[in-house]
Amino acid sequence: MAAKRTKEILALLDEVYTREYKCYLNHKNAGQLLIATILSAQCTDARVNIVTETLFEKYPDMQSFADADLAELERDIRPTGFYHNKAKNIIGCAKKIVEEYGGEVPNSLEALTSLPGVGRKTANVIRGNIFHEPSIVVDTHVKRISRRLGLTKEEDPEKIEYELMKVLPKDHWILYNIQIITFGRQICFARSPKCSECFLTKNCREYGKEKGKKTK
Ligand code: SF4
């Protein structure tokens, strides 16, 4: 039974990783989390946190990001990669937030995804972490591991999000993402997952499948 399997997976995730909410991107408010999430595309959270430590001192609010000089902001965020696009999007986002939302990050999915460079993933990070709206964030870990666990067969993040919304109880929407990120970083790596240390082998569709392939 799919529902029973899902329940088992969630119970094990709760047991191992607890139900504690945490966000890997350092931030003090919605605006900072929005900027950090934009910067996190194709970049590790650890590197983003190093960059934002000084970035948020230099640009303390949305108005200062809106007024930023493009070339200077590009230099400031360069270590996060894709800095041309990210800087353009950050300034565009900040301008729209200042002009249309009085400097406050909006909370609806529609308003958030209308901001430059903000897709469903970033919008759901904000909705889940800041506004505590049940939201499912489909990042690389959630995509890979949900497929391995047989919770979805889809490839497209938006389709995965809708599928997970059907199978996961709402109280796990945000938690699932937090727990799966931890699981993906500690055990279920993209390459050579540590299956011998995994607590979800019974529920994994990939476990033992590829004979001869080392999964240490
Ligand atoms: Fe990932 Fe291996 Fe565990 Fe499957 S058994 S969930 S591939 S670590």
Coordinates of N, CA and C in Angstrom, one line a residue, residues 41-210:
A41 N 21.2 29.3 -6.1 CA 21.0 28.5 -7.4 C 22.4 28.1 -7.8
Q42 N 22.6 26.8 -8.0 CA 23.9 26.3 -8.5 C 25.1 26.7 -7.6
C43 N 24.8 26.8 -6.3 CA 25.8 27.2 -5.3 C 25.5 26.5 -4.0
T44 N 26.5 26.2 -3.2 CA 26.3 25.5 -1.9 C 25.8 26.5 -0.9
D45 N 25.0 26.1 0.0 CA 24.4 27.0 1.1 C 25.6 27.5 1.9
A46 N 26.6 26.7 2.1 CA 27.8 27.2 2.9 C 28.4 28.4 2.2
R47 N 28.6 28.4 0.9 CA 29.2 29.5 0.2 C 28.3 30.7 0.2
V48 N 27.0 30.5 0.1 CA 26.0 31.6 0.1 C 26.1 32.3 1.5
N49 N 26.2 31.5 2.5 CA 26.3 32.0 3.9 C 27.5 32.9 4.1
I50 N 28.6 32.5 3.5 CA 29.9 33.3 3.6 C 29.6 34.7 2.9
V51 N 29.0 34.6 1.7 CA 28.8 35.8 0.9 C 27.8 36.8 1.6
T52 N 26.7 36.2 2.1 CA 25.7 37.0 2.7 C 26.1 37.7 4.0
E53 N 27.1 37.1 4.7 CA 27.5 37.7 5.9 C 27.9 39.1 5.8
T54 N 28.6 39.4 4.7 CA 29.0 40.8 4.5 C 28.0 41.5 3.6
L55 N 27.4 40.8 2.7 CA 26.4 41.4 1.8 C 25.3 42.1 2.5
F56 N 24.7 41.4 3.5 CA 23.6 42.0 4.3 C 24.0 43.1 5.2
E57 N 25.3 43.3 5.4 CA 25.7 44.5 6.2 C 25.8 45.6 5.2
K58 N 26.3 45.3 4.0 CA 26.4 46.4 3.0 C 25.1 46.9 2.5
Y59 N 24.2 45.9 2.3 CA 22.8 46.2 1.8 C 21.8 45.8 2.9
P60 N 21.5 46.7 3.8 CA 20.7 46.2 4.9 C 19.2 46.0 4.7
D61 N 18.7 46.6 3.6 CA 17.2 46.4 3.3 C 17.0 46.3 1.8
M62 N 15.7 46.2 1.5 CA 15.3 46.1 0.0 C 15.6 47.3 -0.7
Q63 N 15.5 48.5 -0.1 CA 15.8 49.7 -0.8 C 17.2 49.8 -1.2
S64 N 18.1 49.3 -0.3 CA 19.5 49.4 -0.7 C 19.9 48.4 -1.8
F65 N 19.2 47.3 -1.9 CA 19.4 46.4 -3.0 C 18.8 47.0 -4.3
A66 N 17.7 47.7 -4.1 CA 17.0 48.3 -5.3 C 17.9 49.4 -5.9
D67 N 18.6 50.1 -5.0 CA 19.5 51.2 -5.4 C 20.9 50.8 -5.8
A68 N 21.2 49.5 -5.7 CA 22.6 49.0 -5.9 C 23.1 49.2 -7.3
D69 N 24.4 49.4 -7.4 CA 25.0 49.5 -8.7 C 25.2 48.1 -9.2
L70 N 24.8 47.9 -10.5 CA 24.8 46.5 -11.0 C 26.2 45.9 -11.0
A71 N 27.2 46.6 -11.5 CA 28.5 46.1 -11.6 C 29.1 45.8 -10.2
E72 N 28.8 46.7 -9.2 CA 29.3 46.5 -7.9 C 28.7 45.3 -7.2
L73 N 27.3 45.2 -7.4 CA 26.7 44.0 -6.8 C 27.2 42.7 -7.4
E74 N 27.5 42.8 -8.7 CA 28.0 41.6 -9.4 C 29.3 41.1 -8.7
R75 N 30.2 42.2 -8.4 CA 31.4 41.8 -7.7 C 31.2 41.3 -6.3
D76 N 30.2 41.8 -5.7 CA 29.9 41.4 -4.3 C 29.4 39.9 -4.2
I77 N 28.7 39.5 -5.2 CA 28.1 38.1 -5.2 C 28.9 37.2 -6.1
R78 N 29.9 37.6 -6.7 CA 30.6 36.8 -7.7 C 30.9 35.3 -7.2
P79 N 31.4 35.1 -5.9 CA 31.7 33.7 -5.5 C 30.5 32.8 -5.6
T80 N 29.3 33.2 -5.7 CA 28.2 32.3 -5.8 C 27.9 31.8 -7.2
G81 N 28.6 32.4 -8.2 CA 28.5 31.9 -9.6 C 27.2 32.6 -10.2
F82 N 27.2 32.5 -11.6 CA 26.1 33.1 -12.3 C 25.7 34.5 -11.9
Y83 N 26.8 35.2 -11.5 CA 26.6 36.5 -10.8 C 25.9 37.6 -11.7
H84 N 26.1 37.5 -13.0 CA 25.4 38.6 -13.9 C 23.9 38.5 -13.7
N85 N 23.4 37.3 -13.9 CA 22.0 37.1 -13.8 C 21.4 37.3 -12.4
K86 N 22.2 36.7 -11.5 CA 21.7 36.9 -10.1 C 21.6 38.3 -9.7
A87 N 22.7 39.1 -10.0 CA 22.7 40.5 -9.6 C 21.5 41.3 -10.3
K88 N 21.3 41.0 -11.6 CA 20.2 41.6 -12.3 C 18.9 41.3 -11.6
N89 N 18.7 40.0 -11.3 CA 17.4 39.6 -10.7 C 17.2 40.2 -9.3
I90 N 18.3 40.2 -8.5 CA 18.2 40.8 -7.2 C 17.8 42.2 -7.2
I91 N 18.4 43.0 -8.1 CA 18.0 44.4 -8.2 C 16.6 44.5 -8.7
G92 N 16.2 43.7 -9.7 CA 14.8 43.8 -10.3 C 13.8 43.4 -9.2
C93 N 14.1 42.4 -8.5 CA 13.2 41.9 -7.4 C 13.1 43.0 -6.3
A94 N 14.2 43.5 -5.9 CA 14.1 44.6 -4.8 C 13.3 45.8 -5.3
K95 N 13.5 46.2 -6.6 CA 12.8 47.3 -7.1 C 11.3 47.1 -7.1
K96 N 10.9 45.9 -7.5 CA 9.5 45.6 -7.6 C 8.9 45.5 -6.1
I97 N 9.7 44.9 -5.2 CA 9.2 44.8 -3.8 C 9.0 46.2 -3.2
V98 N 10.0 47.1 -3.5 CA 9.9 48.5 -3.0 C 8.7 49.2 -3.6
E99 N 8.6 49.1 -5.0 CA 7.6 49.9 -5.7 C 6.2 49.4 -5.5
E100 N 6.1 48.1 -5.5 CA 4.7 47.5 -5.5 C 4.3 46.9 -4.1
Y101 N 5.2 46.6 -3.2 CA 4.8 46.0 -2.0 C 5.4 46.7 -0.8
G102 N 5.7 48.0 -0.9 CA 6.1 48.8 0.2 C 7.4 48.3 0.9
G103 N 8.2 47.6 0.1 CA 9.5 47.1 0.7 C 9.3 45.8 1.5
E104 N 8.1 45.3 1.5 CA 7.9 44.0 2.3 C 7.7 42.8 1.3
V105 N 8.4 41.7 1.5 CA 8.2 40.6 0.6 C 6.8 40.1 0.7
P106 N 6.1 39.9 -0.5 CA 4.7 39.4 -0.5 C 4.7 37.9 -0.1
N107 N 3.5 37.5 0.3 CA 3.4 36.1 0.7 C 2.7 35.1 -0.2
S108 N 2.0 35.7 -1.2 CA 1.3 34.7 -2.1 C 2.2 34.2 -3.2
L109 N 1.9 33.0 -3.6 CA 2.7 32.3 -4.6 C 2.7 33.1 -5.9
E110 N 1.6 33.6 -6.2 CA 1.4 34.4 -7.4 C 2.3 35.7 -7.4
A111 N 2.3 36.4 -6.3 CA 3.1 37.6 -6.2 C 4.5 37.3 -6.2
L112 N 4.9 36.2 -5.4 CA 6.3 35.9 -5.3 C 6.9 35.5 -6.7
T113 N 6.1 34.6 -7.4 CA 6.6 34.1 -8.7 C 6.6 35.2 -9.8
S114 N 6.0 36.4 -9.5 CA 6.0 37.4 -10.5 C 7.3 38.3 -10.3
L115 N 8.1 38.0 -9.3 CA 9.3 38.7 -9.1 C 10.4 38.2 -10.0
P116 N 11.3 39.0 -10.5 CA 12.3 38.5 -11.4 C 13.2 37.5 -10.7
G117 N 13.4 36.4 -11.4 CA 14.3 35.3 -10.9 C 13.7 34.4 -9.8
V118 N 12.4 34.6 -9.5 CA 11.8 33.8 -8.5 C 10.8 32.8 -9.1
G119 N 11.2 31.5 -9.0 CA 10.3 30.5 -9.5 C 9.6 29.8 -8.3
R120 N 8.9 28.7 -8.6 CA 8.1 28.1 -7.5 C 9.0 27.6 -6.3
K121 N 10.2 27.2 -6.7 CA 11.1 26.6 -5.6 C 11.4 27.8 -4.6
T122 N 11.9 28.9 -5.1 CA 12.2 30.0 -4.2 C 11.0 30.5 -3.5
A123 N 9.9 30.6 -4.2 CA 8.6 31.1 -3.6 C 8.2 30.2 -2.5
N124 N 8.3 28.9 -2.7 CA 7.9 27.9 -1.6 C 8.9 28.0 -0.4
V125 N 10.2 28.3 -0.7 CA 11.1 28.4 0.4 C 10.6 29.6 1.3
I126 N 10.3 30.7 0.7 CA 9.8 31.9 1.5 C 8.5 31.6 2.2
R127 N 7.5 31.0 1.4 CA 6.2 30.7 2.0 C 6.3 29.7 3.2
G128 N 7.2 28.7 3.0 CA 7.3 27.7 4.1 C 8.1 28.3 5.3
N129 N 9.2 28.9 5.1 CA 10.1 29.3 6.2 C 9.6 30.6 6.8
I130 N 9.1 31.5 6.1 CA 8.8 32.8 6.6 C 7.3 32.9 7.0
F131 N 6.5 32.5 6.1 CA 5.0 32.7 6.4 C 4.3 31.4 6.9
H132 N 5.1 30.4 7.1 CA 4.6 29.1 7.6 C 3.4 28.6 6.9
E133 N 3.4 28.8 5.6 CA 2.4 28.2 4.7 C 2.8 26.8 4.3
P134 N 2.0 25.8 4.5 CA 2.5 24.5 4.0 C 2.9 24.5 2.6
S135 N 4.2 24.2 2.3 CA 4.7 24.4 1.0 C 5.8 23.2 0.8
I136 N 5.8 22.8 -0.5 CA 6.8 21.7 -0.8 C 7.9 22.3 -1.7
V137 N 9.1 22.2 -1.2 CA 10.2 22.8 -2.0 C 10.9 21.6 -2.8
V138 N 10.8 21.7 -4.1 CA 11.5 20.6 -4.8 C 12.8 21.0 -5.3
D139 N 13.8 20.7 -4.6 CA 15.2 21.0 -5.0 C 15.8 19.7 -5.5
T140 N 17.1 19.8 -5.7 CA 17.8 18.6 -6.3 C 17.7 17.3 -5.4
H141 N 17.8 17.5 -4.1 CA 17.7 16.4 -3.2 C 16.3 15.8 -3.2
V142 N 15.3 16.7 -3.1 CA 13.9 16.2 -3.0 C 13.6 15.4 -4.3
K143 N 14.0 16.0 -5.4 CA 13.8 15.3 -6.7 C 14.4 13.9 -6.8
R144 N 15.7 13.9 -6.5 CA 16.4 12.6 -6.6 C 15.9 11.6 -5.6
I145 N 15.7 12.0 -4.4 CA 15.4 11.0 -3.3 C 13.9 10.6 -3.4
S146 N 13.0 11.5 -3.7 CA 11.6 11.1 -3.9 C 11.4 10.1 -5.0
R147 N 12.2 10.2 -6.0 CA 12.2 9.2 -7.1 C 12.7 7.9 -6.6
R148 N 13.9 7.9 -5.8 CA 14.4 6.7 -5.3 C 13.5 6.0 -4.3
L149 N 12.7 6.8 -3.6 CA 11.8 6.2 -2.6 C 10.5 5.8 -3.2
G150 N 10.3 6.1 -4.5 CA 9.1 5.7 -5.2 C 7.9 6.6 -4.9
L151 N 8.2 7.8 -4.4 CA 7.1 8.7 -4.1 C 6.7 9.5 -5.4
T152 N 7.5 9.4 -6.4 CA 7.1 10.0 -7.7 C 8.0 9.4 -8.8
K153 N 7.4 9.4 -10.0 CA 8.2 9.0 -11.1 C 8.5 10.1 -12.0
E154 N 8.0 11.3 -11.7 CA 8.2 12.5 -12.5 C 9.6 13.0 -12.5
E155 N 9.9 13.8 -13.5 CA 11.2 14.4 -13.7 C 11.1 15.9 -13.4
D156 N 10.0 16.5 -13.9 CA 9.7 17.9 -13.8 C 9.4 18.3 -12.4
P157 N 10.2 19.3 -11.8 CA 10.0 19.7 -10.4 C 8.6 20.1 -10.1
E158 N 7.9 20.8 -11.0 CA 6.5 21.3 -10.7 C 5.6 20.1 -10.6
K159 N 5.8 19.1 -11.5 CA 4.9 17.9 -11.4 C 5.2 17.1 -10.2
I160 N 6.5 17.1 -9.8 CA 6.9 16.4 -8.5 C 6.2 17.1 -7.3
E161 N 6.2 18.4 -7.4 CA 5.6 19.2 -6.3 C 4.1 18.8 -6.1
Y162 N 3.4 18.7 -7.3 CA 2.0 18.4 -7.2 C 1.8 16.9 -6.7
E163 N 2.7 16.0 -7.2 CA 2.5 14.6 -6.7 C 2.8 14.5 -5.2
L164 N 3.8 15.2 -4.8 CA 4.1 15.1 -3.3 C 3.0 15.7 -2.5
M165 N 2.4 16.8 -3.1 CA 1.2 17.4 -2.3 C 0.1 16.4 -2.1
K166 N 0.0 15.4 -3.1 CA -1.1 14.4 -2.9 C -0.7 13.3 -1.9
V167 N 0.6 12.9 -1.9 CA 0.9 11.8 -1.0 C 1.4 12.2 0.4
L168 N 1.9 13.4 0.5 CA 2.4 13.8 1.9 C 1.4 14.5 2.7
P169 N 1.2 14.2 4.0 CA 0.3 15.0 4.8 C 0.8 16.4 4.9
K170 N -0.1 17.4 5.0 CA 0.3 18.8 5.1 C 1.3 19.1 6.1
D171 N 1.2 18.4 7.3 CA 2.1 18.7 8.4 C 3.6 18.3 8.1
H172 N 3.7 17.6 6.9 CA 5.1 17.2 6.5 C 5.6 17.9 5.3
W173 N 4.8 18.8 4.8 CA 5.3 19.5 3.5 C 6.6 20.2 3.7
I174 N 6.7 21.0 4.7 CA 8.0 21.8 4.9 C 9.0 20.8 5.5
L175 N 8.6 20.1 6.5 CA 9.5 19.1 7.2 C 10.2 18.2 6.2
Y176 N 9.4 17.6 5.3 CA 10.0 16.7 4.3 C 11.2 17.2 3.6
N177 N 11.1 18.5 3.2 CA 12.2 19.1 2.5 C 13.4 19.2 3.4
I178 N 13.2 19.7 4.6 CA 14.3 19.9 5.6 C 15.0 18.5 5.8
Q179 N 14.1 17.5 6.1 CA 14.7 16.2 6.4 C 15.4 15.6 5.2
I180 N 14.8 15.7 4.0 CA 15.4 15.1 2.8 C 16.7 15.8 2.4
I181 N 16.8 17.1 2.6 CA 18.1 17.8 2.4 C 19.2 17.2 3.3
T182 N 18.9 17.0 4.5 CA 19.8 16.5 5.5 C 20.2 15.1 5.0
F183 N 19.2 14.3 4.7 CA 19.4 12.9 4.3 C 20.3 12.8 3.0
G184 N 20.0 13.8 2.1 CA 20.8 13.8 0.8 C 22.2 14.2 1.0
R185 N 22.4 15.0 2.0 CA 23.8 15.5 2.3 C 24.6 14.5 3.1
Q186 N 23.9 13.7 3.9 CA 24.6 12.8 4.8 C 24.7 11.4 4.3
I187 N 23.7 10.9 3.6 CA 23.6 9.5 3.2 C 23.3 9.3 1.7
C188 N 22.2 9.8 1.3 CA 21.7 9.5 0.0 C 22.2 10.4 -1.1
F189 N 23.6 10.3 -1.3 CA 24.2 11.2 -2.2 C 23.7 10.9 -3.7
A190 N 23.9 11.9 -4.5 CA 23.6 11.7 -5.9 C 24.4 10.5 -6.5
R191 N 25.7 10.6 -6.3 CA 26.6 9.5 -6.7 C 27.1 8.7 -5.5
S192 N 27.1 7.4 -5.6 CA 27.6 6.6 -4.5 C 26.9 6.8 -3.2
P193 N 25.6 6.7 -3.1 CA 24.9 6.9 -1.9 C 25.4 5.8 -0.9
K194 N 25.4 6.2 0.4 CA 25.9 5.3 1.5 C 24.7 4.3 1.9
C195 N 24.4 3.4 1.0 CA 23.2 2.5 1.2 C 23.4 1.6 2.4
S196 N 24.7 1.3 2.7 CA 25.0 0.4 3.9 C 24.6 1.1 5.2
E197 N 24.6 2.5 5.2 CA 24.2 3.2 6.4 C 22.8 3.7 6.4
C198 N 22.0 3.4 5.4 CA 20.7 4.0 5.2 C 19.6 3.3 6.0
F199 N 18.7 4.1 6.5 CA 17.6 3.6 7.3 C 16.3 3.4 6.5
L200 N 16.5 3.7 5.2 CA 15.3 3.6 4.4 C 15.4 2.6 3.3
T201 N 16.3 1.6 3.5 CA 16.6 0.6 2.4 C 15.3 -0.1 2.0
K202 N 14.5 -0.5 3.1 CA 13.3 -1.2 2.8 C 12.3 -0.5 1.9
N203 N 12.4 0.8 1.9 CA 11.4 1.6 1.1 C 12.1 2.2 -0.2
C204 N 13.3 1.7 -0.4 CA 14.0 2.3 -1.6 C 13.8 1.5 -2.8
R205 N 13.5 2.1 -3.9 CA 13.3 1.4 -5.2 C 14.7 1.1 -5.8
E206 N 15.7 1.8 -5.4 CA 17.0 1.6 -6.1 C 17.9 0.7 -5.3
Y207 N 17.6 0.4 -4.0 CA 18.5 -0.4 -3.2 C 18.8 -1.8 -3.8
G208 N 20.1 -2.0 -4.0 CA 20.5 -3.3 -4.5 C 20.2 -3.6 -5.9
K209 N 19.7 -2.6 -6.6 CA 19.3 -2.8 -8.0 C 20.4 -2.9 -8.9
E210 N 21.4 -2.0 -8.7 CA 22.5 -2.0 -9.6 C 23.6 -2.9 -9.1

